[in-house]
JSON list of C-alpha atoms in Angstrom, two decimals:
[
{"chain": "A", "resi": 25, "resn": "VAL", "atom": "CA", "xyz": [24.41, 17.92, -15.87]},
{"chain": "A", "resi": 26, "resn": "VAL", "atom": "CA", "xyz": [22.65, 17.01, -18.55]},
{"chain": "A", "resi": 27, "resn": "MET", "atom": "CA", "xyz": [21.40, 13.86, -17.50]},
{"chain": "A", "resi": 28, "resn": "VAL", "atom": "CA", "xyz": [19.76, 15.91, -15.09]},
{"chain": "A", "resi": 29, "resn": "TRP", "atom": "CA", "xyz": [18.28, 18.33, -16.95]},
{"chain": "A", "resi": 30, "resn": "LEU", "atom": "CA", "xyz": [16.47, 15.67, -19.31]},
{"chain": "A", "resi": 31, "resn": "ARG", "atom": "CA", "xyz": [15.25, 13.67, -16.32]},
{"chain": "A", "resi": 32, "resn": "ALA", "atom": "CA", "xyz": [13.55, 16.95, -14.66]},
{"chain": "A", "resi": 33, "resn": "GLN", "atom": "CA", "xyz": [12.76, 17.60, -18.65]},
{"chain": "A", "resi": 34, "resn": "LEU", "atom": "CA", "xyz": [11.50, 14.39, -18.25]},
{"chain": "A", "resi": 35, "resn": "VAL", "atom": "CA", "xyz": [8.89, 14.95, -15.57]},
{"chain": "A", "resi": 36, "resn": "GLN", "atom": "CA", "xyz": [8.19, 18.21, -16.53]},
{"chain": "A", "resi": 37, "resn": "PHE", "atom": "CA", "xyz": [7.03, 17.07, -20.32]},
{"chain": "A", "resi": 38, "resn": "ALA", "atom": "CA", "xyz": [5.16, 13.55, -19.29]},
{"chain": "A", "resi": 39, "resn": "ASP", "atom": "CA", "xyz": [2.85, 16.34, -16.48]},
{"chain": "A", "resi": 40, "resn": "ALA", "atom": "CA", "xyz": [2.43, 18.39, -19.48]},
{"chain": "A", "resi": 41, "resn": "VAL", "atom": "CA", "xyz": [1.04, 14.99, -21.89]},
{"chain": "A", "resi": 42, "resn": "ARG", "atom": "CA", "xyz": [-1.02, 13.56, -18.68]},
{"chain": "A", "resi": 43, "resn": "LEU", "atom": "CA", "xyz": [-2.64, 16.60, -17.77]},
{"chain": "A", "resi": 44, "resn": "PRO", "atom": "CA", "xyz": [-5.12, 17.06, -21.09]},
{"chain": "A", "resi": 45, "resn": "ILE", "atom": "CA", "xyz": [-5.26, 13.06, -21.21]},
{"chain": "A", "resi": 46, "resn": "LEU", "atom": "CA", "xyz": [-6.93, 13.76, -17.75]},
{"chain": "A", "resi": 47, "resn": "TRP", "atom": "CA", "xyz": [-9.31, 16.60, -18.19]},
{"chain": "A", "resi": 48, "resn": "ALA", "atom": "CA", "xyz": [-10.98, 14.13, -21.52]},
{"chain": "A", "resi": 49, "resn": "VAL", "atom": "CA", "xyz": [-10.95, 11.76, -19.45]},
{"chain": "A", "resi": 50, "resn": "PHE", "atom": "CA", "xyz": [-12.70, 13.05, -16.73]},
{"chain": "A", "resi": 51, "resn": "ARG", "atom": "CA", "xyz": [-14.02, 16.49, -18.15]},
{"chain": "A", "resi": 52, "resn": "ASP", "atom": "CA", "xyz": [-14.08, 15.82, -21.92]},
{"chain": "A", "resi": 53, "resn": "PRO", "atom": "CA", "xyz": [-16.15, 12.42, -22.92]},
{"chain": "A", "resi": 54, "resn": "ALA", "atom": "CA", "xyz": [-17.08, 13.32, -25.66]},
{"chain": "A", "resi": 55, "resn": "ALA", "atom": "CA", "xyz": [-13.61, 14.49, -27.32]},
{"chain": "A", "resi": 56, "resn": "VAL", "atom": "CA", "xyz": [-13.32, 10.18, -25.40]},
{"chain": "A", "resi": 57, "resn": "GLY", "atom": "CA", "xyz": [-16.00, 9.11, -27.41]},
{"chain": "A", "resi": 58, "resn": "ASP", "atom": "CA", "xyz": [-17.85, 6.56, -26.14]},
{"chain": "A", "resi": 59, "resn": "SER", "atom": "CA", "xyz": [-16.12, 3.00, -27.64]},
{"chain": "A", "resi": 60, "resn": "ALA", "atom": "CA", "xyz": [-14.01, 0.35, -25.44]},
{"chain": "A", "resi": 61, "resn": "VAL", "atom": "CA", "xyz": [-11.05, 0.50, -27.26]},
{"chain": "A", "resi": 62, "resn": "THR", "atom": "CA", "xyz": [-10.86, 3.74, -27.59]},
{"chain": "A", "resi": 63, "resn": "ILE", "atom": "CA", "xyz": [-11.46, 4.76, -24.00]},
{"chain": "A", "resi": 64, "resn": "SER", "atom": "CA", "xyz": [-9.20, 2.28, -23.49]},
{"chain": "A", "resi": 65, "resn": "CYS", "atom": "CA", "xyz": [-6.77, 3.93, -25.74]},
{"chain": "A", "resi": 66, "resn": "TRP", "atom": "CA", "xyz": [-6.89, 6.99, -23.30]},
{"chain": "A", "resi": 67, "resn": "LEU", "atom": "CA", "xyz": [-6.57, 6.28, -20.02]},
{"chain": "A", "resi": 68, "resn": "PHE", "atom": "CA", "xyz": [-3.46, 3.12, -21.44]},
{"chain": "A", "resi": 69, "resn": "ALA", "atom": "CA", "xyz": [-1.75, 6.35, -23.25]},
{"chain": "A", "resi": 70, "resn": "LEU", "atom": "CA", "xyz": [-2.61, 7.94, -19.17]},
{"chain": "A", "resi": 71, "resn": "GLY", "atom": "CA", "xyz": [-1.13, 5.21, -17.31]},
{"chain": "A", "resi": 72, "resn": "LEU", "atom": "CA", "xyz": [2.36, 5.23, -20.30]},
{"chain": "A", "resi": 73, "resn": "PHE", "atom": "CA", "xyz": [3.41, 8.25, -18.67]},
{"chain": "A", "resi": 74, "resn": "ALA", "atom": "CA", "xyz": [1.62, 8.07, -14.69]},
{"chain": "A", "resi": 75, "resn": "PRO", "atom": "CA", "xyz": [4.86, 6.59, -14.37]},
{"chain": "A", "resi": 76, "resn": "TRP", "atom": "CA", "xyz": [7.39, 8.43, -15.53]},
{"chain": "A", "resi": 77, "resn": "VAL", "atom": "CA", "xyz": [7.29, 10.56, -12.25]},
{"chain": "A", "resi": 78, "resn": "GLY", "atom": "CA", "xyz": [8.52, 8.49, -10.16]},
{"chain": "A", "resi": 79, "resn": "VAL", "atom": "CA", "xyz": [11.32, 7.00, -11.91]},
{"chain": "A", "resi": 80, "resn": "ALA", "atom": "CA", "xyz": [12.76, 9.96, -12.54]},
{"chain": "A", "resi": 81, "resn": "ASN", "atom": "CA", "xyz": [12.94, 10.63, -9.08]},
{"chain": "A", "resi": 82, "resn": "LYS", "atom": "CA", "xyz": [13.96, 7.95, -7.95]},
{"chain": "A", "resi": 83, "resn": "ALA", "atom": "CA", "xyz": [17.19, 8.60, -10.41]},
{"chain": "A", "resi": 84, "resn": "ILE", "atom": "CA", "xyz": [17.24, 12.06, -9.95]},
{"chain": "A", "resi": 85, "resn": "ILE", "atom": "CA", "xyz": [17.64, 11.13, -5.85]},
{"chain": "A", "resi": 86, "resn": "ALA", "atom": "CA", "xyz": [20.50, 8.44, -6.85]},
{"chain": "A", "resi": 87, "resn": "GLU", "atom": "CA", "xyz": [22.42, 11.18, -8.65]},
{"chain": "A", "resi": 88, "resn": "CYS", "atom": "CA", "xyz": [22.38, 13.52, -5.33]},
{"chain": "A", "resi": 89, "resn": "ALA", "atom": "CA", "xyz": [22.06, 11.03, -2.64]},
{"chain": "A", "resi": 90, "resn": "PRO", "atom": "CA", "xyz": [25.62, 11.16, -0.93]},
{"chain": "A", "resi": 91, "resn": "PRO", "atom": "CA", "xyz": [25.78, 6.37, -1.08]},
{"chain": "A", "resi": 92, "resn": "ALA", "atom": "CA", "xyz": [25.23, 6.02, 2.64]},
{"chain": "A", "resi": 93, "resn": "VAL", "atom": "CA", "xyz": [22.61, 7.39, 2.63]},
{"chain": "A", "resi": 94, "resn": "LEU", "atom": "CA", "xyz": [20.95, 7.03, -0.92]},
{"chain": "A", "resi": 95, "resn": "GLY", "atom": "CA", "xyz": [18.78, 4.01, 0.28]},
{"chain": "A", "resi": 96, "resn": "SER", "atom": "CA", "xyz": [17.09, 6.25, 3.03]},
{"chain": "A", "resi": 97, "resn": "ALA", "atom": "CA", "xyz": [16.44, 8.58, 0.76]},
{"chain": "A", "resi": 98, "resn": "VAL", "atom": "CA", "xyz": [14.85, 6.40, -1.79]},
{"chain": "A", "resi": 99, "resn": "ALA", "atom": "CA", "xyz": [12.68, 4.90, 1.33]},
{"chain": "A", "resi": 100, "resn": "MET", "atom": "CA", "xyz": [11.62, 8.47, 2.24]},
{"chain": "A", "resi": 101, "resn": "ASN", "atom": "CA", "xyz": [10.90, 9.34, -0.72]},
{"chain": "A", "resi": 102, "resn": "ALA", "atom": "CA", "xyz": [8.39, 6.66, -1.02]},
{"chain": "A", "resi": 103, "resn": "ALA", "atom": "CA", "xyz": [6.95, 6.23, 2.52]},
{"chain": "A", "resi": 104, "resn": "LEU", "atom": "CA", "xyz": [5.84, 10.12, 1.93]},
{"chain": "A", "resi": 105, "resn": "GLU", "atom": "CA", "xyz": [4.28, 9.62, -0.99]},
{"chain": "A", "resi": 106, "resn": "GLY", "atom": "CA", "xyz": [1.85, 7.23, 0.05]},
{"chain": "A", "resi": 107, "resn": "ILE", "atom": "CA", "xyz": [1.19, 8.58, 3.61]},
{"chain": "A", "resi": 108, "resn": "PHE", "atom": "CA", "xyz": [-0.01, 11.91, 1.47]},
{"chain": "A", "resi": 109, "resn": "SER", "atom": "CA", "xyz": [-1.79, 10.09, -1.70]},
{"chain": "A", "resi": 110, "resn": "ALA", "atom": "CA", "xyz": [-3.52, 7.19, 1.86]},
{"chain": "A", "resi": 111, "resn": "LEU", "atom": "CA", "xyz": [-4.10, 10.79, 4.68]},
{"chain": "A", "resi": 112, "resn": "PHE", "atom": "CA", "xyz": [-4.93, 13.31, 1.18]},
{"chain": "A", "resi": 113, "resn": "GLY", "atom": "CA", "xyz": [-6.68, 11.67, -1.13]},
{"chain": "A", "resi": 114, "resn": "GLY", "atom": "CA", "xyz": [-8.89, 9.33, -0.73]},
{"chain": "A", "resi": 115, "resn": "PRO", "atom": "CA", "xyz": [-10.32, 11.67, 1.87]},
{"chain": "A", "resi": 116, "resn": "LEU", "atom": "CA", "xyz": [-10.54, 14.58, 0.49]},
{"chain": "A", "resi": 117, "resn": "VAL", "atom": "CA", "xyz": [-11.87, 13.42, -2.53]},
{"chain": "A", "resi": 118, "resn": "GLY", "atom": "CA", "xyz": [-14.35, 12.32, -1.06]},
{"chain": "A", "resi": 119, "resn": "TRP", "atom": "CA", "xyz": [-14.64, 15.72, 1.19]},
{"chain": "A", "resi": 120, "resn": "LEU", "atom": "CA", "xyz": [-14.90, 17.06, -2.60]},
{"chain": "A", "resi": 121, "resn": "SER", "atom": "CA", "xyz": [-17.17, 14.79, -4.09]},
{"chain": "A", "resi": 122, "resn": "GLU", "atom": "CA", "xyz": [-19.88, 15.32, -1.19]},
{"chain": "A", "resi": 123, "resn": "ALA", "atom": "CA", "xyz": [-19.27, 19.32, -0.02]},
{"chain": "A", "resi": 124, "resn": "VAL", "atom": "CA", "xyz": [-17.76, 21.14, -3.83]},
{"chain": "A", "resi": 125, "resn": "PHE", "atom": "CA", "xyz": [-19.65, 19.76, -6.63]},
{"chain": "A", "resi": 126, "resn": "GLY", "atom": "CA", "xyz": [-22.70, 18.71, -4.42]},
{"chain": "A", "resi": 127, "resn": "TYR", "atom": "CA", "xyz": [-22.51, 14.60, -4.34]},
{"chain": "A", "resi": 128, "resn": "ASP", "atom": "CA", "xyz": [-25.74, 13.04, -2.32]},
{"chain": "A", "resi": 129, "resn": "LEU", "atom": "CA", "xyz": [-26.01, 10.66, -0.84]},
{"chain": "A", "resi": 130, "resn": "PRO", "atom": "CA", "xyz": [-28.68, 7.90, -1.30]},
{"chain": "A", "resi": 131, "resn": "PRO", "atom": "CA", "xyz": [-31.19, 7.97, 1.66]},
{"chain": "A", "resi": 132, "resn": "LEU", "atom": "CA", "xyz": [-30.76, 5.64, 4.48]},
{"chain": "A", "resi": 133, "resn": "GLY", "atom": "CA", "xyz": [-31.59, 1.84, 3.74]},
{"chain": "A", "resi": 134, "resn": "GLU", "atom": "CA", "xyz": [-31.18, 2.53, -0.02]},
{"chain": "A", "resi": 135, "resn": "THR", "atom": "CA", "xyz": [-28.32, 0.71, -1.98]},
{"chain": "A", "resi": 136, "resn": "VAL", "atom": "CA", "xyz": [-26.40, 3.04, -4.75]},
{"chain": "A", "resi": 137, "resn": "ALA", "atom": "CA", "xyz": [-28.13, -0.08, -8.22]},
{"chain": "A", "resi": 138, "resn": "GLU", "atom": "CA", "xyz": [-32.18, 1.28, -6.58]},
{"chain": "A", "resi": 139, "resn": "MET", "atom": "CA", "xyz": [-31.31, 4.99, -6.63]},
{"chain": "A", "resi": 140, "resn": "GLU", "atom": "CA", "xyz": [-32.92, 6.68, -9.95]},
{"chain": "A", "resi": 141, "resn": "GLU", "atom": "CA", "xyz": [-30.13, 7.43, -12.58]},
{"chain": "A", "resi": 142, "resn": "GLU", "atom": "CA", "xyz": [-30.47, 10.42, -12.24]},
{"chain": "A", "resi": 143, "resn": "LEU", "atom": "CA", "xyz": [-29.31, 10.59, -9.11]},
{"chain": "A", "resi": 144, "resn": "ARG", "atom": "CA", "xyz": [-26.10, 8.83, -10.12]},
{"chain": "A", "resi": 145, "resn": "ALA", "atom": "CA", "xyz": [-24.87, 10.63, -13.06]},
{"chain": "A", "resi": 146, "resn": "HIS", "atom": "CA", "xyz": [-25.22, 13.35, -11.02]},
{"chain": "A", "resi": 147, "resn": "ASN", "atom": "CA", "xyz": [-23.07, 11.71, -8.29]},
{"chain": "A", "resi": 148, "resn": "ALA", "atom": "CA", "xyz": [-20.83, 9.76, -10.96]},
{"chain": "A", "resi": 149, "resn": "GLU", "atom": "CA", "xyz": [-20.03, 13.20, -12.29]},
{"chain": "A", "resi": 150, "resn": "ALA", "atom": "CA", "xyz": [-19.16, 15.25, -8.07]},
{"chain": "A", "resi": 151, "resn": "LEU", "atom": "CA", "xyz": [-16.83, 12.00, -8.42]},
{"chain": "A", "resi": 152, "resn": "GLY", "atom": "CA", "xyz": [-15.40, 12.59, -11.17]},
{"chain": "A", "resi": 153, "resn": "GLN", "atom": "CA", "xyz": [-14.71, 16.27, -10.48]},
{"chain": "A", "resi": 154, "resn": "ALA", "atom": "CA", "xyz": [-13.22, 15.87, -7.05]},
{"chain": "A", "resi": 155, "resn": "LEU", "atom": "CA", "xyz": [-11.21, 13.30, -9.00]},
{"chain": "A", "resi": 156, "resn": "LEU", "atom": "CA", "xyz": [-9.64, 15.11, -11.46]},
{"chain": "A", "resi": 157, "resn": "PHE", "atom": "CA", "xyz": [-9.24, 17.94, -9.13]},
{"chain": "A", "resi": 158, "resn": "MET", "atom": "CA", "xyz": [-7.07, 15.89, -6.58]},
{"chain": "A", "resi": 159, "resn": "THR", "atom": "CA", "xyz": [-4.49, 14.38, -8.99]},
{"chain": "A", "resi": 160, "resn": "ALA", "atom": "CA", "xyz": [-4.15, 17.15, -11.74]},
{"chain": "A", "resi": 161, "resn": "VAL", "atom": "CA", "xyz": [-3.91, 19.71, -8.76]},
{"chain": "A", "resi": 162, "resn": "PRO", "atom": "CA", "xyz": [-0.77, 18.36, -7.47]},
{"chain": "A", "resi": 163, "resn": "TRP", "atom": "CA", "xyz": [-0.02, 17.75, -10.91]},
{"chain": "A", "resi": 164, "resn": "VAL", "atom": "CA", "xyz": [0.47, 20.96, -12.03]},
{"chain": "A", "resi": 165, "resn": "ILE", "atom": "CA", "xyz": [2.08, 21.65, -8.60]},
{"chain": "A", "resi": 166, "resn": "CYS", "atom": "CA", "xyz": [4.23, 19.24, -10.05]},
{"chain": "A", "resi": 167, "resn": "LEU", "atom": "CA", "xyz": [5.25, 20.41, -12.66]},
{"chain": "A", "resi": 168, "resn": "ALA", "atom": "CA", "xyz": [5.64, 23.75, -11.40]},
{"chain": "A", "resi": 169, "resn": "LEU", "atom": "CA", "xyz": [8.36, 23.10, -8.53]},
{"chain": "A", "resi": 170, "resn": "TYR", "atom": "CA", "xyz": [10.28, 20.40, -11.20]},
{"chain": "A", "resi": 171, "resn": "THR", "atom": "CA", "xyz": [10.95, 24.30, -12.80]},
{"chain": "A", "resi": 172, "resn": "LEU", "atom": "CA", "xyz": [12.33, 24.67, -10.15]},
{"chain": "A", "resi": 173, "resn": "ILE", "atom": "CA", "xyz": [15.44, 21.90, -9.68]},
{"chain": "A", "resi": 174, "resn": "HIS", "atom": "CA", "xyz": [16.41, 23.28, -12.87]},
{"chain": "A", "resi": 175, "resn": "LEU", "atom": "CA", "xyz": [17.90, 26.50, -11.20]},
{"chain": "A", "resi": 176, "resn": "THR", "atom": "CA", "xyz": [18.73, 24.18, -7.32]},
{"chain": "A", "resi": 177, "resn": "TYR", "atom": "CA", "xyz": [19.89, 20.45, -8.67]},
{"chain": "A", "resi": 178, "resn": "PRO", "atom": "CA", "xyz": [23.61, 21.03, -10.54]},
{"chain": "A", "resi": 179, "resn": "LYS", "atom": "CA", "xyz": [25.00, 22.73, -7.67]},
{"chain": "A", "resi": 180, "resn": "GLU", "atom": "CA", "xyz": [22.61, 20.85, -4.17]},
{"chain": "A", "resi": 181, "resn": "CYS", "atom": "CA", "xyz": [23.75, 16.93, -6.51]},
{"chain": "A", "resi": 182, "resn": "ALA", "atom": "CA", "xyz": [27.40, 18.39, -6.70]},
{"chain": "A", "resi": 183, "resn": "ALA", "atom": "CA", "xyz": [27.73, 19.40, -2.21]},
{"chain": "A", "resi": 184, "resn": "SER", "atom": "CA", "xyz": [26.51, 16.49, -2.20]},
{"chain": "A", "resi": 185, "resn": "ARG", "atom": "CA", "xyz": [28.51, 14.54, -4.10]},
{"chain": "A", "resi": 186, "resn": "GLY", "atom": "CA", "xyz": [31.75, 16.53, -2.59]},
{"chain": "A", "resi": 187, "resn": "GLY", "atom": "CA", "xyz": [31.76, 18.82, -6.02]},
{"chain": "A", "resi": 188, "resn": "SER", "atom": "CA", "xyz": [31.58, 16.43, -8.57]},
{"chain": "A", "resi": 189, "resn": "VAL", "atom": "CA", "xyz": [27.69, 15.48, -10.28]},
{"chain": "A", "resi": 190, "resn": "ARG", "atom": "CA", "xyz": [27.62, 12.33, -12.01]},
{"chain": "A", "resi": 191, "resn": "THR", "atom": "CA", "xyz": [26.52, 12.62, -15.63]}
]
């Protein structure tokens, strides 16, 4: 039971740490700085915490799923993550950047390199806000839902394992 709690706490910690980093990178570039080394350090920190959720999910599934369906449960988790990100991630970033944050397409036949600098900066801001929204909102939802795991997981895991929880 202690390991269950620690894994859920690990996911919540990773989400809580990477959200401010994400905010700083996309919404407060002055806090990040303009040096390549500083930006690299911020992005390294973001990348350091990003995989923790997936790793913890696999461990939680491995603890809770009955041995007969363990492989299928891990595969289903990976498939659902991939399907949702492919179906909703990119398309919603594009839609949000245009419809909500004001991304303007270049005139017909004009490349991005030929666009006015002001329009390019505006479009970069719109894309950044859309990326921030489509990253931060799922992470906040993940953070909130992992709070519920503290209430349900030990009982569900014990029931699926025939009354014993692996720790």
